[in-house]
Coordinates of C-alpha atoms in Angstrom, one line a residue:
Chain A
D298 CA 79.2 85.0 48.8
A299 CA 82.6 84.4 48.2
D300 CA 84.6 87.2 46.6
V301 CA 86.7 84.7 44.5
T302 CA 85.0 81.8 43.0
Q303 CA 86.6 79.2 42.3
T304 CA 84.6 76.1 39.9
P305 CA 85.1 73.5 40.5
R306 CA 86.0 73.0 44.0
N307 CA 86.8 69.1 43.4
R308 CA 87.7 67.0 40.6
I309 CA 88.2 64.0 39.0
T310 CA 89.4 63.3 35.4
K311 CA 91.8 60.8 33.6
T312 CA 95.0 61.6 32.2
G313 CA 94.6 63.5 28.8
K314 CA 91.5 64.8 29.2
R315 CA 91.4 68.5 28.7
I316 CA 90.7 70.5 32.1
M317 CA 89.0 73.9 32.5
L318 CA 89.1 75.2 35.9
E319 CA 86.9 78.8 36.3
C320 CA 87.6 82.0 38.2
S321 CA 85.7 85.0 38.5
Q322 CA 85.7 87.5 41.3
T323 CA 83.7 90.6 42.7
K324 CA 86.2 92.5 43.8
G325 CA 87.0 94.5 40.7
H326 CA 90.6 94.1 41.0
D327 CA 92.7 94.5 38.0
R328 CA 95.3 91.4 38.7
M329 CA 94.7 87.9 39.0
Y330 CA 96.9 84.8 39.9
W331 CA 97.3 80.6 39.2
Y332 CA 99.0 79.2 42.0
R333 CA 99.2 75.3 42.8
Q334 CA 100.2 73.8 45.8
D335 CA 101.2 69.9 46.0
P336 CA 101.0 68.1 49.6
G337 CA 103.1 69.8 52.6
L338 CA 104.4 72.6 50.2
G339 CA 103.9 76.0 49.8
L340 CA 102.2 78.2 46.6
R341 CA 103.8 77.7 43.4
L342 CA 102.6 81.0 41.3
I343 CA 101.3 79.1 37.3
Y344 CA 100.4 82.2 35.3
Y345 CA 99.0 85.7 36.3
S346 CA 97.3 88.4 34.6
F347 CA 97.2 91.8 35.6
D348 CA 95.1 93.3 32.8
V349 CA 92.7 91.6 30.3
K350 CA 93.9 89.7 27.5
D351 CA 97.2 90.5 29.7
I352 CA 99.2 87.0 30.5
N353 CA 102.3 86.5 31.9
K354 CA 104.3 82.7 33.3
G355 CA 105.2 82.3 36.5
E356 CA 107.5 79.8 38.3
I357 CA 105.6 76.3 36.4
S358 CA 103.2 77.4 33.5
D359 CA 104.7 74.5 31.6
G360 CA 101.6 72.3 30.7
Y361 CA 99.5 75.5 31.4
S362 CA 97.5 77.3 30.1
V363 CA 95.2 80.6 30.6
S364 CA 92.7 83.3 29.4
R365 CA 91.6 86.6 30.4
Q366 CA 88.8 88.0 28.3
A367 CA 86.8 89.9 31.4
Q368 CA 88.3 91.6 33.9
A369 CA 86.0 89.3 36.4
K370 CA 87.5 86.3 35.3
F371 CA 90.5 83.6 34.8
S372 CA 90.6 80.7 33.4
L373 CA 93.5 77.9 33.8
S374 CA 93.4 75.1 31.0
L375 CA 95.2 72.2 30.7
E376 CA 95.4 70.7 27.6
S377 CA 95.9 67.3 28.2
A378 CA 96.5 66.3 31.9
I379 CA 98.5 64.4 33.1
P380 CA 98.3 62.5 36.9
N381 CA 101.7 65.0 38.2
Q382 CA 99.2 67.8 37.6
T383 CA 97.3 66.7 40.8
A384 CA 97.2 69.7 43.5
L385 CA 95.3 72.1 44.7
Y386 CA 94.5 75.1 42.7
F387 CA 94.1 78.7 43.9
C388 CA 93.2 81.4 41.8
A389 CA 94.1 84.8 43.7
T390 CA 93.4 88.5 43.0
S391 CA 94.9 92.1 43.7
D392 CA 94.5 95.7 43.4
S393 CA 97.1 97.6 41.5
R394 CA 95.2 100.7 42.5
T395 CA 95.3 100.5 46.1
G396 CA 99.8 101.9 45.0
Q397 CA 103.1 100.0 45.9
F398 CA 100.8 97.2 48.4
Q399 CA 98.5 95.0 46.9
P400 CA 97.6 92.3 49.3
Q401 CA 96.6 89.0 47.0
H402 CA 93.0 88.0 48.4
F403 CA 92.9 83.9 47.8
G404 CA 90.1 81.4 46.7
D405 CA 88.9 79.1 48.1
G406 CA 90.6 76.3 45.6
T407 CA 89.8 73.4 43.3
R408 CA 91.5 70.0 43.8
L409 CA 92.0 68.3 40.8
S410 CA 93.1 64.4 40.7
I411 CA 94.0 63.0 38.0
L412 CA 94.1 59.2 37.5
Chain B
D105 CA 113.8 86.3 45.3
A106 CA 115.2 86.5 49.1
K107 CA 115.3 82.8 50.8
T108 CA 113.1 83.0 54.3
T109 CA 114.0 80.0 56.8
Q110 CA 110.9 79.4 59.6
P111 CA 110.0 76.6 61.9
N112 CA 108.0 74.3 60.6
S113 CA 105.8 74.0 63.3
M114 CA 105.4 75.6 67.1
E115 CA 102.3 75.0 69.7
S116 CA 101.3 77.3 71.7
N117 CA 98.8 77.8 74.3
E118 CA 95.2 79.2 73.6
E119 CA 95.2 82.8 75.4
E120 CA 98.6 82.7 75.3
P121 CA 100.9 85.0 73.1
V122 CA 102.7 83.5 70.4
H123 CA 105.8 84.9 68.0
L124 CA 106.4 83.1 65.0
P125 CA 109.6 83.9 63.4
C126 CA 111.3 83.8 60.6
N127 CA 114.7 84.5 58.6
H128 CA 115.4 86.2 55.5
S129 CA 119.0 87.6 55.3
T130 CA 119.2 87.9 51.6
I131 CA 116.2 90.0 51.6
S132 CA 116.9 93.2 49.4
G133 CA 116.7 96.9 50.4
T134 CA 113.4 97.6 48.4
D135 CA 111.7 93.8 49.5
Y136 CA 109.1 94.7 51.9
I137 CA 108.2 91.6 54.0
H138 CA 104.8 89.9 54.3
W139 CA 103.1 87.5 56.5
Y140 CA 100.1 85.4 55.0
R141 CA 98.5 82.4 57.0
Q142 CA 96.5 79.3 55.2
L143 CA 93.9 77.9 58.0
P144 CA 92.9 74.9 57.1
S145 CA 90.9 73.8 53.8
Q146 CA 91.1 77.6 52.7
G147 CA 93.3 79.6 51.0
P148 CA 96.1 81.7 51.7
E149 CA 95.2 85.1 53.3
Y150 CA 96.9 88.4 54.6
V151 CA 98.1 88.9 57.5
I152 CA 100.1 91.8 57.9
H153 CA 103.4 93.6 55.8
G154 CA 106.3 95.9 56.7
L155 CA 109.4 97.9 55.5
T156 CA 111.8 99.0 58.1
S157 CA 109.1 99.5 61.4
N158 CA 107.5 97.4 63.6
V159 CA 103.7 97.2 62.7
N160 CA 100.3 96.3 64.1
N161 CA 97.4 95.5 62.6
R162 CA 93.8 94.1 64.0
M163 CA 95.6 90.8 63.6
A164 CA 98.8 90.9 64.6
S165 CA 102.0 93.0 65.2
L166 CA 105.3 92.5 63.3
A167 CA 108.6 93.0 64.3
I168 CA 111.7 94.0 61.9
A169 CA 114.9 93.2 63.0
E170 CA 117.3 97.0 62.8
D171 CA 119.4 94.9 60.0
R172 CA 116.2 93.4 57.9
K173 CA 117.6 89.8 58.3
S174 CA 115.1 88.4 60.3
S175 CA 111.7 89.7 61.3
T176 CA 108.9 87.9 64.2
L177 CA 105.2 87.8 63.6
I178 CA 103.5 88.4 67.0
L179 CA 99.7 87.2 68.0
H180 CA 99.3 88.6 71.2
R181 CA 95.9 85.7 72.3
A182 CA 96.4 83.0 70.4
T183 CA 92.3 81.2 69.6
L184 CA 91.7 78.5 68.0
R185 CA 91.1 79.6 64.8
D186 CA 94.6 80.8 64.4
A187 CA 95.3 77.3 63.8
A188 CA 97.3 77.0 60.3
V189 CA 100.4 77.4 58.6
Y190 CA 101.9 81.1 58.6
Y191 CA 104.1 82.2 55.9
C192 CA 107.3 84.8 56.0
I193 CA 107.2 86.1 52.1
P194 CA 109.8 88.8 51.3
S195 CA 108.5 91.2 47.9
G196 CA 109.2 93.9 46.1
G197 CA 107.4 96.0 44.2
S198 CA 103.9 95.6 43.8
N199 CA 104.3 92.9 45.3
Y200 CA 102.6 90.7 42.6
K201 CA 105.3 88.0 42.7
L202 CA 104.6 86.4 46.5
T203 CA 107.0 83.0 46.9
F204 CA 106.0 80.8 49.8
G205 CA 108.0 78.5 51.4
K206 CA 106.6 75.8 53.5
G207 CA 105.9 78.0 56.3
T208 CA 105.4 77.1 59.8
L209 CA 102.4 74.7 61.3
L210 CA 101.0 76.8 63.8
T211 CA 98.8 74.1 66.8
V212 CA 97.0 75.7 69.2
N213 CA 95.9 73.9 71.8
P214 CA 92.9 74.2 74.1

């Protein structure tokens, strides 16, 4: 079983719909992140959380919201989806207890298409 | 954030060494140099990181220039499974803020 699980893996929806992407982890890590990736580009940070109920904006947070109600879960919401939010979304985790260096561990992504 | 420059693409033959360069001339003194790679249809995975000294692990070696303005990721014997996009990422502090550029697409020929 994957340590970082994203659901759904694929989603097609219409403009204006509310969408929630879920991320769950079994690694026991305290930090979690949401990124998006557009074709041919690197990943960009949307939001990150250092602990339960801690929420921080990343590079491109407009149009998105997140929730961290439990250490193992971090959900990303698009309140009113628009076509330019069509992208590949990745969740990642890291463990602050390992000290200064904390490699991030990524899920396999959610491919979201907004028509 | 430090800016990075990597070749858009590189090609190698299976079982040959591969040297993937990265320029990061604006790196700060406390930034580590991280390398991640992204295999097709997967999320990125951590490869290696270093600060000043050269580093080795089971996946690769990292050679860091003395002035730290550039680094090279070395795959000693490329395999088909190494075909991926490789990202060089300077990042400081607790490494929570990774900025991914476009990376280098490595193609490995059989």
